[in-house]
Short mmCIF file of C-alpha atoms and ligand atoms in Angstrom, two decimals:
data_model
loop_
_atom_site.label_atom_id
_atom_site.label_comp_id
_atom_site.label_asym_id
_atom_site.label_seq_id
_atom_site.Cartn_x
_atom_site.Cartn_y
_atom_site.Cartn_z
CA UNK A 1 8.40 12.66 -21.17
CA UNK A 2 5.75 11.88 -23.74
CA UNK A 3 2.25 12.43 -22.37
CA UNK A 4 0.34 11.26 -25.47
CA UNK A 5 -0.47 7.57 -25.59
CA UNK A 6 0.87 5.87 -28.71
CA UNK A 7 -1.37 3.58 -30.79
CA UNK A 8 0.40 0.63 -29.07
CA UNK A 9 -0.44 2.08 -25.67
CA UNK A 10 -4.06 2.56 -26.72
CA UNK A 11 -4.20 -1.05 -27.92
CA UNK A 12 -2.73 -2.11 -24.57
CA UNK A 13 -5.42 -0.11 -22.77
CA UNK A 14 -8.09 -1.95 -24.77
CA UNK A 15 -6.50 -5.29 -23.78
CA UNK A 16 -6.57 -4.29 -20.12
CA UNK A 17 -10.23 -3.27 -20.33
CA UNK A 18 -11.10 -6.55 -22.03
CA UNK A 19 -9.30 -8.54 -19.33
CA UNK A 20 -11.21 -6.72 -16.58
CA UNK A 21 -14.56 -7.13 -18.36
CA UNK A 22 -13.90 -10.89 -18.79
CA UNK A 23 -12.81 -11.41 -15.19
CA UNK A 24 -15.66 -9.43 -13.64
CA UNK A 25 -18.58 -9.48 -16.04
CA UNK A 26 -21.65 -7.36 -15.12
CA UNK A 27 -19.35 -4.91 -13.33
CA UNK A 28 -19.36 -7.08 -10.20
CA UNK A 29 -17.29 -5.29 -7.57
CA UNK A 30 -14.08 -6.97 -6.35
CA UNK A 31 -14.20 -7.31 -2.58
CA UNK A 32 -11.06 -9.19 -1.55
CA UNK A 33 -12.84 -12.50 -0.92
CA UNK A 34 -10.59 -15.50 -1.62
CA UNK A 35 -12.63 -16.43 -4.71
CA UNK A 36 -12.25 -12.92 -6.11
CA UNK A 37 -8.55 -12.81 -5.29
CA UNK A 38 -7.99 -16.09 -7.10
CA UNK A 39 -10.15 -15.09 -10.06
CA UNK A 40 -8.24 -11.81 -10.52
CA UNK A 41 -4.82 -13.41 -10.03
CA UNK A 42 -5.59 -16.16 -12.55
CA UNK A 43 -6.95 -13.57 -15.04
CA UNK A 44 -3.73 -11.54 -14.69
CA UNK A 45 -1.61 -14.72 -14.92
CA UNK A 46 -3.38 -15.76 -18.14
CA UNK A 47 -1.74 -12.74 -19.81
CA UNK A 48 1.58 -13.04 -17.92
CA UNK A 49 0.68 -9.94 -15.85
CA UNK A 50 0.25 -11.42 -12.34
CA UNK A 51 3.51 -9.94 -11.08
CA UNK A 52 3.42 -6.90 -13.31
CA UNK A 53 5.99 -4.82 -11.37
CA UNK A 54 8.61 -7.55 -11.19
CA UNK A 55 11.67 -7.50 -13.45
CA UNK A 56 11.50 -9.63 -16.57
CA UNK A 57 14.19 -11.95 -15.12
CA UNK A 58 11.75 -12.92 -12.36
CA UNK A 59 8.63 -13.30 -14.52
CA UNK A 60 7.47 -9.67 -14.92
CA UNK A 61 6.09 -8.46 -18.29
CA UNK A 62 8.67 -5.65 -18.75
CA UNK A 63 6.12 -2.90 -19.30
CA UNK A 64 7.06 0.63 -20.26
CA UNK A 65 6.23 3.44 -17.77
CA UNK A 66 3.18 4.36 -19.87
CA UNK A 67 1.89 0.76 -19.79
CA UNK A 68 2.38 0.72 -15.99
CA UNK A 69 0.50 3.98 -15.79
CA UNK A 70 -2.40 2.69 -17.95
CA UNK A 71 -2.61 -0.53 -15.96
CA UNK A 72 -2.74 1.35 -12.65
CA UNK A 73 -5.46 3.71 -13.85
CA UNK A 74 -7.65 1.08 -15.48
CA UNK A 75 -7.50 -1.43 -12.61
CA UNK A 76 -7.99 1.15 -9.88
CA UNK A 77 -10.94 2.81 -11.58
CA UNK A 78 -12.53 -0.63 -11.95
CA UNK A 79 -12.05 -1.15 -8.18
CA UNK A 80 -9.40 -3.84 -8.66
CA UNK A 81 -5.99 -4.11 -6.99
CA UNK A 82 -3.26 -3.37 -9.55
CA UNK A 83 -1.25 -6.33 -8.27
CA UNK A 84 -1.75 -9.35 -6.00
CA UNK A 85 -2.61 -7.82 -2.60
CA UNK A 86 -0.28 -8.28 0.32
CA UNK A 87 3.26 -7.45 1.41
CA UNK A 88 5.02 -10.32 -0.32
CA UNK A 89 4.61 -9.25 -3.92
CA UNK A 90 5.32 -5.53 -3.55
CA UNK A 91 7.54 -5.23 -0.50
CA UNK A 92 9.56 -8.39 0.14
CA UNK A 93 10.00 -9.48 -3.49
CA UNK A 94 12.08 -6.40 -4.50
CA UNK A 95 14.41 -7.11 -1.55
CA UNK A 96 14.77 -10.76 -2.64
CA UNK A 97 15.57 -9.63 -6.22
CA UNK A 98 18.32 -7.32 -5.05
CA UNK A 99 19.75 -8.99 -1.97
CA UNK A 100 18.36 -12.51 -1.62
CA UNK A 101 20.47 -15.54 -2.43
CA UNK A 102 19.51 -17.76 -5.38
CA UNK A 103 18.31 -20.38 -2.85
CA UNK A 104 16.11 -17.79 -1.09
CA UNK A 105 14.69 -16.53 -4.42
CA UNK A 106 13.86 -20.10 -5.47
CA UNK A 107 12.32 -20.89 -2.14
CA UNK A 108 10.15 -17.80 -1.55
CA UNK A 109 9.31 -16.10 -4.88
CA UNK A 110 7.10 -18.88 -6.40
CA UNK A 111 4.81 -18.89 -3.30
CA UNK A 112 4.54 -15.10 -3.47
CA UNK A 113 3.75 -15.19 -7.19
CA UNK A 114 1.04 -17.84 -6.67
CA UNK A 115 -0.38 -15.97 -3.62
CA UNK A 116 0.09 -19.09 -1.46
CA UNK A 117 1.88 -17.45 1.46
CA UNK A 118 0.96 -14.34 3.46
CA UNK A 119 3.78 -12.07 4.65
CA UNK A 120 3.81 -9.34 7.31
CA UNK A 121 6.30 -6.54 7.98
CA UNK A 122 8.05 -6.50 11.37
CA UNK A 123 9.76 -3.11 11.50
CA UNK A 124 8.04 -0.84 14.12
CA UNK A 125 8.50 -1.41 17.83
CA UNK A 126 7.24 0.39 20.93
CA UNK A 127 9.42 3.55 20.94
CA UNK A 128 10.89 2.83 17.48
CA UNK A 129 8.55 4.04 14.74
CA UNK A 130 9.82 7.23 13.12
CA UNK A 131 13.16 6.59 14.81
CA UNK A 132 13.28 3.07 13.35
CA UNK A 133 17.05 2.75 13.66
CA UNK A 134 16.66 2.65 17.46
CA UNK A 135 14.91 -0.76 17.27
CA UNK A 136 15.82 -3.25 20.00
CA UNK A 137 14.47 -6.69 19.04
CA UNK A 138 17.61 -8.72 19.55
CA UNK A 139 19.01 -11.52 17.35
CA UNK A 140 21.99 -13.42 18.78
CA UNK A 141 23.84 -15.87 16.57
CA UNK A 142 25.02 -19.25 17.78
CA UNK A 143 26.27 -21.54 15.03
CA UNK A 144 23.60 -21.77 12.29
CA UNK A 145 20.81 -20.22 14.30
CA UNK A 146 19.78 -16.76 15.53
CA UNK A 147 17.84 -16.53 18.80
CA UNK A 148 15.35 -13.66 18.56
CA UNK A 149 13.84 -11.85 21.59
CA UNK A 150 11.79 -8.65 21.60
CA UNK A 151 8.57 -7.06 20.44
CA UNK A 152 7.06 -5.58 17.26
CA UNK A 153 3.98 -3.37 17.13
CA UNK A 154 1.40 -2.19 14.59
CA UNK A 155 2.18 -5.31 12.57
CA UNK A 156 -0.59 -5.30 9.96
CA UNK A 157 -2.04 -8.73 9.25
CA UNK A 158 0.37 -10.64 11.55
CA UNK A 159 -2.55 -12.73 12.78
CA UNK A 160 -3.07 -14.01 9.20
CA UNK A 161 0.57 -14.19 8.18
CA UNK A 162 2.64 -17.31 7.52
CA UNK A 163 5.95 -15.42 7.51
CA UNK A 164 7.38 -12.09 8.67
CA UNK A 165 10.22 -10.06 7.17
CA UNK A 166 11.78 -8.55 10.23
CA UNK A 167 14.44 -6.05 11.28
CA UNK A 168 16.51 -7.23 14.27
CA UNK A 169 19.44 -5.86 16.20
CA UNK A 170 22.63 -7.93 16.02
CA UNK A 171 25.04 -5.29 17.29
CA UNK A 172 25.04 -2.18 19.49
CA UNK A 173 28.71 -1.37 19.02
CA UNK A 174 28.60 1.16 16.19
CA UNK A 175 25.97 3.71 15.08
CA UNK A 176 22.42 2.31 15.41
CA UNK A 177 21.91 1.80 11.63
CA UNK A 178 24.99 -0.43 11.40
CA UNK A 179 23.82 -3.20 13.73
CA UNK A 180 20.53 -4.14 12.03
CA UNK A 181 19.95 -7.52 10.36
CA UNK A 182 17.09 -8.52 8.04
CA UNK A 183 15.59 -11.92 8.91
CA UNK A 184 12.75 -13.97 7.44
CA UNK A 185 10.83 -15.57 10.31
CA UNK A 186 8.33 -18.42 10.12
CA UNK A 187 5.31 -17.25 12.16
CA UNK A 188 4.70 -20.84 13.34
CA UNK A 189 8.04 -20.84 15.19
CA UNK A 190 7.71 -21.66 18.92
CA UNK A 191 8.00 -18.53 21.09
CA UNK A 192 6.01 -16.16 18.82
CA UNK A 193 2.83 -14.69 20.24
CA UNK A 194 0.47 -12.45 18.23
CA UNK A 195 -1.82 -10.19 20.27
CA UNK A 196 -4.52 -8.18 18.51
CA UNK A 197 -4.79 -4.39 18.56
CA UNK A 198 -8.37 -3.39 17.77
CA UNK A 199 -8.59 -0.04 16.03
CA UNK A 200 -11.20 2.68 16.61
CA UNK A 201 -13.36 1.39 13.76
CA UNK A 202 -13.61 -1.99 15.50
CA UNK A 203 -11.40 -3.79 12.97
CA UNK A 204 -8.62 -6.16 13.74
CA UNK A 205 -5.82 -5.24 11.34
CA UNK A 206 -2.94 -4.42 13.73
CA UNK A 207 -1.05 -6.61 16.16
CA UNK A 208 1.62 -6.66 18.78
CA UNK A 209 4.04 -9.57 18.16
CA UNK A 210 6.36 -10.85 20.84
CA UNK A 211 9.42 -13.07 20.37
CA UNK A 212 10.61 -15.25 23.25
CA UNK A 213 13.71 -17.32 22.46
CA UNK A 214 12.61 -17.76 18.81
CA UNK A 215 15.05 -19.85 16.73
CA UNK A 216 15.67 -18.58 13.18
CA UNK A 217 18.09 -20.40 10.81
CA UNK A 218 20.96 -18.25 9.55
CA UNK A 219 19.85 -19.41 6.06
CA UNK A 220 16.85 -17.08 6.53
CA UNK A 221 19.01 -13.96 6.79
CA UNK A 222 18.85 -11.64 3.79
CA UNK A 223 22.27 -10.40 2.69
CA UNK A 224 24.93 -9.62 5.23
CA UNK A 225 24.66 -9.38 9.00
CA UNK A 226 24.45 -5.72 10.05
CA UNK A 227 23.39 -4.50 6.57
CA UNK A 228 19.61 -4.79 7.05
CA UNK A 229 19.14 -1.01 7.32
CA UNK A 230 20.41 -0.48 3.76
CA UNK A 231 17.95 -3.05 2.40
CA UNK A 232 15.01 -1.71 4.45
CA UNK A 233 15.69 1.95 3.53
CA UNK A 234 15.76 1.19 -0.22
CA UNK A 235 12.44 -0.56 0.15
CA UNK A 236 10.85 2.36 2.03
CA UNK A 237 11.82 4.79 -0.77
CA UNK A 238 10.11 2.62 -3.38
CA UNK A 239 7.13 2.00 -1.05
CA UNK A 240 6.58 5.76 -0.76
CA UNK A 241 6.82 6.32 -4.49
CA UNK A 242 3.87 3.97 -4.77
CA UNK A 243 1.93 5.89 -2.09
CA UNK A 244 0.84 8.92 -4.16
CA UNK A 245 -2.68 7.45 -4.37
CA UNK A 246 -3.26 9.25 -7.70
CA UNK A 247 -5.46 6.49 -9.20
CA UNK A 248 -7.49 6.16 -6.03
CA UNK A 249 -7.99 9.93 -5.80
CA UNK A 250 -9.09 10.07 -9.43
CA UNK A 251 -11.66 7.32 -8.85
CA UNK A 252 -12.90 9.12 -5.73
CA UNK A 253 -13.09 12.42 -7.61
CA UNK A 254 -15.34 11.06 -10.31
CA UNK A 255 -17.55 9.37 -7.67
CA UNK A 256 -17.79 12.62 -5.72
CA UNK A 257 -18.82 14.54 -8.84
CA UNK A 258 -21.53 11.99 -9.59
CA UNK A 259 -22.84 12.10 -6.02
CA UNK A 260 -22.69 15.91 -5.73
CA UNK A 261 -24.55 16.35 -9.01
CA UNK A 262 -27.47 14.39 -7.55
CA UNK A 263 -27.60 16.36 -4.28
CA UNK A 264 -29.15 19.79 -3.65
CA UNK A 265 -26.78 22.67 -2.95
CA UNK A 266 -27.45 25.79 -0.91
CA UNK A 267 -27.95 28.06 -3.97
CA UNK A 268 -30.87 26.31 -5.63
CA UNK A 269 -28.83 24.09 -7.99
CA UNK A 270 -26.98 20.88 -7.22
CA UNK A 271 -24.21 20.58 -4.66
CA UNK A 272 -21.78 20.33 -7.56
CA UNK A 273 -22.88 23.82 -8.66
CA UNK A 274 -22.61 25.27 -5.20
CA UNK A 275 -19.84 27.92 -5.55
CA UNK A 276 -18.13 27.05 -2.25
CA UNK A 277 -18.14 23.30 -2.83
CA UNK A 278 -17.27 23.62 -6.53
CA UNK A 279 -14.30 25.88 -5.94
CA UNK A 280 -12.82 23.62 -3.22
CA UNK A 281 -13.37 20.55 -5.36
CA UNK A 282 -11.85 22.19 -8.44
CA UNK A 283 -8.81 23.29 -6.44
CA UNK A 284 -8.27 19.72 -5.25
CA UNK A 285 -8.66 18.51 -8.86
CA UNK A 286 -5.99 20.95 -10.10
CA UNK A 287 -3.59 19.78 -7.39
CA UNK A 288 -4.37 16.18 -8.31
CA UNK A 289 -3.55 16.87 -11.97
CA UNK A 290 -0.22 18.44 -10.92
CA UNK A 291 0.51 15.41 -8.73
CA UNK A 292 -0.26 13.09 -11.62
CA UNK A 293 2.36 14.87 -13.75
CA UNK A 294 4.90 14.63 -10.94
CA UNK A 295 4.18 10.93 -10.48
CA UNK A 296 4.56 10.28 -14.21
CA UNK A 297 7.83 12.21 -14.30
CA UNK A 298 9.14 10.15 -11.39
CA UNK A 299 8.08 6.87 -13.03
CA UNK A 300 9.90 7.87 -16.21
CA UNK A 301 13.02 8.79 -14.22
CA UNK A 302 12.92 5.52 -12.27
CA UNK A 303 12.53 3.59 -15.55
CA UNK A 304 15.61 5.45 -16.81
CA UNK A 305 17.55 4.20 -13.81
CA UNK A 306 17.38 7.17 -11.40
CA UNK A 307 16.64 6.33 -7.74
CA UNK A 308 13.52 8.25 -6.60
CA UNK A 309 15.16 9.74 -3.45
CA UNK A 310 13.33 12.65 -1.79
CA UNK A 311 10.83 12.81 -4.66
CA UNK A 312 9.14 9.74 -3.17
CA UNK A 313 8.58 11.72 0.07
CA UNK A 314 7.01 14.57 -1.92
CA UNK A 315 4.69 12.16 -3.73
CA UNK A 316 3.62 10.50 -0.49
CA UNK A 317 3.11 13.77 1.36
CA UNK A 318 1.02 15.47 -1.33
CA UNK A 319 -0.77 12.29 -2.39
CA UNK A 320 -1.84 11.61 1.19
CA UNK A 321 -3.11 15.16 1.57
CA UNK A 322 -5.20 14.95 -1.60
CA UNK A 323 -6.69 11.50 -1.00
CA UNK A 324 -7.70 12.56 2.51
CA UNK A 325 -9.40 15.67 1.13
CA UNK A 326 -11.31 13.44 -1.27
CA UNK A 327 -12.61 11.35 1.61
CA UNK A 328 -13.74 14.56 3.36
CA UNK A 329 -15.76 15.57 0.27
CA UNK A 330 -17.49 12.19 0.55
CA UNK A 331 -18.45 12.80 4.14
CA UNK A 332 -19.84 16.19 3.05
CA UNK A 333 -21.94 14.47 0.34
CA UNK A 334 -23.16 11.76 2.73
CA UNK A 335 -24.50 14.28 5.25
CA UNK A 336 -25.98 12.38 8.25
CA UNK A 337 -25.04 9.04 6.69
CA UNK A 338 -21.40 9.99 7.15
CA UNK A 339 -21.80 9.35 10.90
CA UNK A 340 -19.55 6.54 12.14
CA UNK A 341 -22.08 4.03 13.54
CA UNK A 342 -23.71 3.01 10.29
CA UNK A 343 -24.68 -0.53 11.31
CA UNK A 344 -27.06 0.91 13.91
CA UNK A 345 -29.12 2.79 11.35
CA UNK A 346 -28.84 0.13 8.66
CA UNK A 347 -32.04 -1.91 8.53
CA UNK A 348 -31.97 -4.12 5.42
CA UNK A 349 -35.66 -3.48 4.69
CA UNK A 350 -35.02 0.29 4.52
CA UNK A 351 -32.11 0.04 2.13
CA UNK A 352 -32.43 2.54 -0.69
CA UNK A 353 -31.33 1.90 -4.25
CA UNK A 354 -27.58 1.19 -4.32
CA UNK A 355 -26.66 4.51 -5.90
CA UNK A 356 -28.92 6.73 -3.76
CA UNK A 357 -27.14 8.61 -0.96
CA UNK A 358 -27.91 6.49 2.07
CA UNK A 359 -26.36 3.94 4.43
CA UNK A 360 -25.36 1.53 1.66
CA UNK A 361 -23.75 4.27 -0.38
CA UNK A 362 -21.97 5.69 2.68
CA UNK A 363 -20.62 2.30 3.70
CA UNK A 364 -19.40 1.56 0.19
CA UNK A 365 -17.93 4.95 -0.62
CA UNK A 366 -16.84 6.29 2.76
CA UNK A 367 -16.02 3.33 4.99
CA UNK A 368 -14.05 1.71 2.17
CA UNK A 369 -11.74 4.66 1.65
CA UNK A 370 -11.79 6.52 4.94
CA UNK A 371 -8.87 4.47 6.26
CA UNK A 372 -6.78 6.71 4.01
CA UNK A 373 -6.63 8.86 7.20
CA UNK A 374 -3.94 6.43 8.38
CA UNK A 375 -1.84 7.07 5.27
CA UNK A 376 -0.20 10.09 6.87
CA UNK A 377 1.30 7.74 9.52
CA UNK A 378 1.95 4.42 7.75
CA UNK A 379 5.22 4.06 5.82
CA UNK A 380 6.64 7.14 7.64
CA UNK A 381 4.65 10.09 9.00
CA UNK A 382 4.06 13.42 7.24
CA UNK A 383 6.52 15.12 9.58
CA UNK A 384 9.22 12.59 8.69
CA UNK A 385 8.61 13.13 4.98
CA UNK A 386 8.98 16.91 5.55
CA UNK A 387 12.24 16.31 7.41
CA UNK A 388 13.55 14.28 4.45
CA UNK A 389 12.55 17.02 1.98
CA UNK A 390 14.12 19.71 4.21
CA UNK A 391 17.37 17.77 4.40
CA UNK A 392 17.74 16.50 0.85
CA UNK A 393 15.99 19.14 -1.26
CA UNK A 394 16.14 22.36 0.76
CA UNK A 395 19.47 21.31 2.32
CA UNK A 396 18.43 22.74 5.72
C1 LIG B 1 -2.20 1.82 8.73
C2 LIG B 1 -0.85 1.52 9.34
C3 LIG B 1 -0.24 0.31 9.06
C4 LIG B 1 0.99 0.01 9.63
N1 LIG B 1 1.53 -1.21 9.37
C5 LIG B 1 2.77 -1.51 9.89
C6 LIG B 1 3.35 -2.80 9.60
O1 LIG B 1 2.74 -3.66 8.96
N2 LIG B 1 4.57 -3.04 10.11
C7 LIG B 1 5.28 -2.13 10.83
O2 LIG B 1 6.42 -2.40 11.18
N3 LIG B 1 4.73 -0.91 11.14
C8 LIG B 1 3.49 -0.61 10.69
N4 LIG B 1 2.91 0.63 10.98
C9 LIG B 1 3.59 1.52 11.92
C10 LIG B 1 4.17 2.77 11.28
O3 LIG B 1 5.28 2.49 10.51
C11 LIG B 1 4.48 3.76 12.41
O4 LIG B 1 3.25 4.06 13.05
C12 LIG B 1 5.12 5.02 11.91
O5 LIG B 1 6.41 4.75 11.44
C13 LIG B 1 5.17 6.09 13.02
O6 LIG B 1 5.77 5.57 14.16
P1 LIG B 1 5.06 5.68 15.61
O7 LIG B 1 3.65 5.23 15.49
O8 LIG B 1 5.94 5.00 16.62
O9 LIG B 1 5.00 7.23 15.92
P2 LIG B 1 6.17 8.12 16.50
O10 LIG B 1 7.43 7.86 15.77
O11 LIG B 1 6.21 7.98 18.01
O12 LIG B 1 5.67 9.58 16.16
C14 LIG B 1 4.70 10.26 16.95
C15 LIG B 1 4.54 11.66 16.37
O13 LIG B 1 5.81 12.39 16.51
C16 LIG B 1 6.22 12.84 15.22
N5 LIG B 1 7.68 12.76 15.10
C17 LIG B 1 8.45 11.72 15.46
N6 LIG B 1 9.77 11.98 15.19
C18 LIG B 1 9.79 13.21 14.62
C19 LIG B 1 10.84 14.04 14.12
N7 LIG B 1 12.12 13.64 14.11
N8 LIG B 1 10.50 15.25 13.61
C20 LIG B 1 9.21 15.67 13.60
N9 LIG B 1 8.18 14.94 14.07
C21 LIG B 1 8.48 13.72 14.58
C22 LIG B 1 5.54 11.93 14.20
O14 LIG B 1 5.41 12.55 12.96
C23 LIG B 1 4.20 11.66 14.88
O15 LIG B 1 3.31 12.70 14.61
C24 LIG B 1 1.65 0.96 10.47
C25 LIG B 1 1.03 2.17 10.76
C26 LIG B 1 -0.22 2.45 10.22
C27 LIG B 1 -0.88 3.75 10.55
#
């Protein structure tokens, strides 16, 4: 593994910075509005980078691991998503590359690449989260159609989605993993009902989705009947490799340092010079640097053709721990503004300068990232990652 960036890599980094500066002049912050999404996607597309993690055969740029690394760092520290947001581009597309038919690739990939269709993930069910293989949503085949009945839960963005990639049970005869089938379901199909789950922060991100006699063409099945578990498991491993949050933690770290340098500590100097705070922050920084090396090593190994395996669980587990510690430092910096009911104390006429520690700062820096608390549950809980490590690395 070569940790020094070559002159080509440095030139690539300059290109990336120029693209970002052109797309968002004056350092305007990307905020996921449709206009911003389109502007960023078109900017990436103008260089052939819109689907930067896709294989060359499907329109990806074929970057080296170091180019991927540079891209991730530069976009994240500018507050931009490293790829088109959503579950189509990063989660469904790799399954279509590996297991979709040519007809399915031709039908679904262009809409994902152009950000025209929103996808959601229908895996978890009441009673089947960590123990996903116990899922019960039933799909019964008759001729060219499956009839789907059952319920999914915690389905992020289902209320905005056009399509769902969904795990269904087509057989109970063998071990649970063997009877699972991967279907693509049009969310406009009669018999689908999406009910909101409002989370503690008042947001509507999750849903409960019920299926009552929903008709799904067999042409929308990925791969073979009963093989869906294999496809879904491969996807989860790759999903977790991407959940080390290194770039996000680095951005947070530099913001924390800036904020703490401007705040008073308990020993006369700034908070950043406070021995207790400084030592905890430095320790987190050292762990982040170690995680960065591990992530780079994994990326190089994946590029060389090695499947990430249990390493992806280690990255997710440690990355989640560090990013959550970073958000806690923010709350410490925000003091009373870290309290949860910011809108109540936020009177527009009292707003301080954007960079002063106050309600605006707290909303921007804390509220935006604090949902990283959920990272130790989403995509497989911490305990499940530890089980995987115990089984595959420690051989317990
Ligand atoms: C932000 C977020 C977004 C999500 N988005 C989606 C989505 O879009 N689509 C989707 O399908 N799902 C989604 N989920 C659901 C997520 O996949 C599940 O919450 C997760 O798999 C855990 O399942 P569960 O909630 O049923 O908890 P459970 O499996 O019931 O676990 C409860 C507790 O028991 C522990 N536990 C369970 N089994 C074991 C074991 N064998 N050993 C040790 N401890 C164990 C767990 O670690 C946890 O602490 C999302 C979750 C979050 C937080």
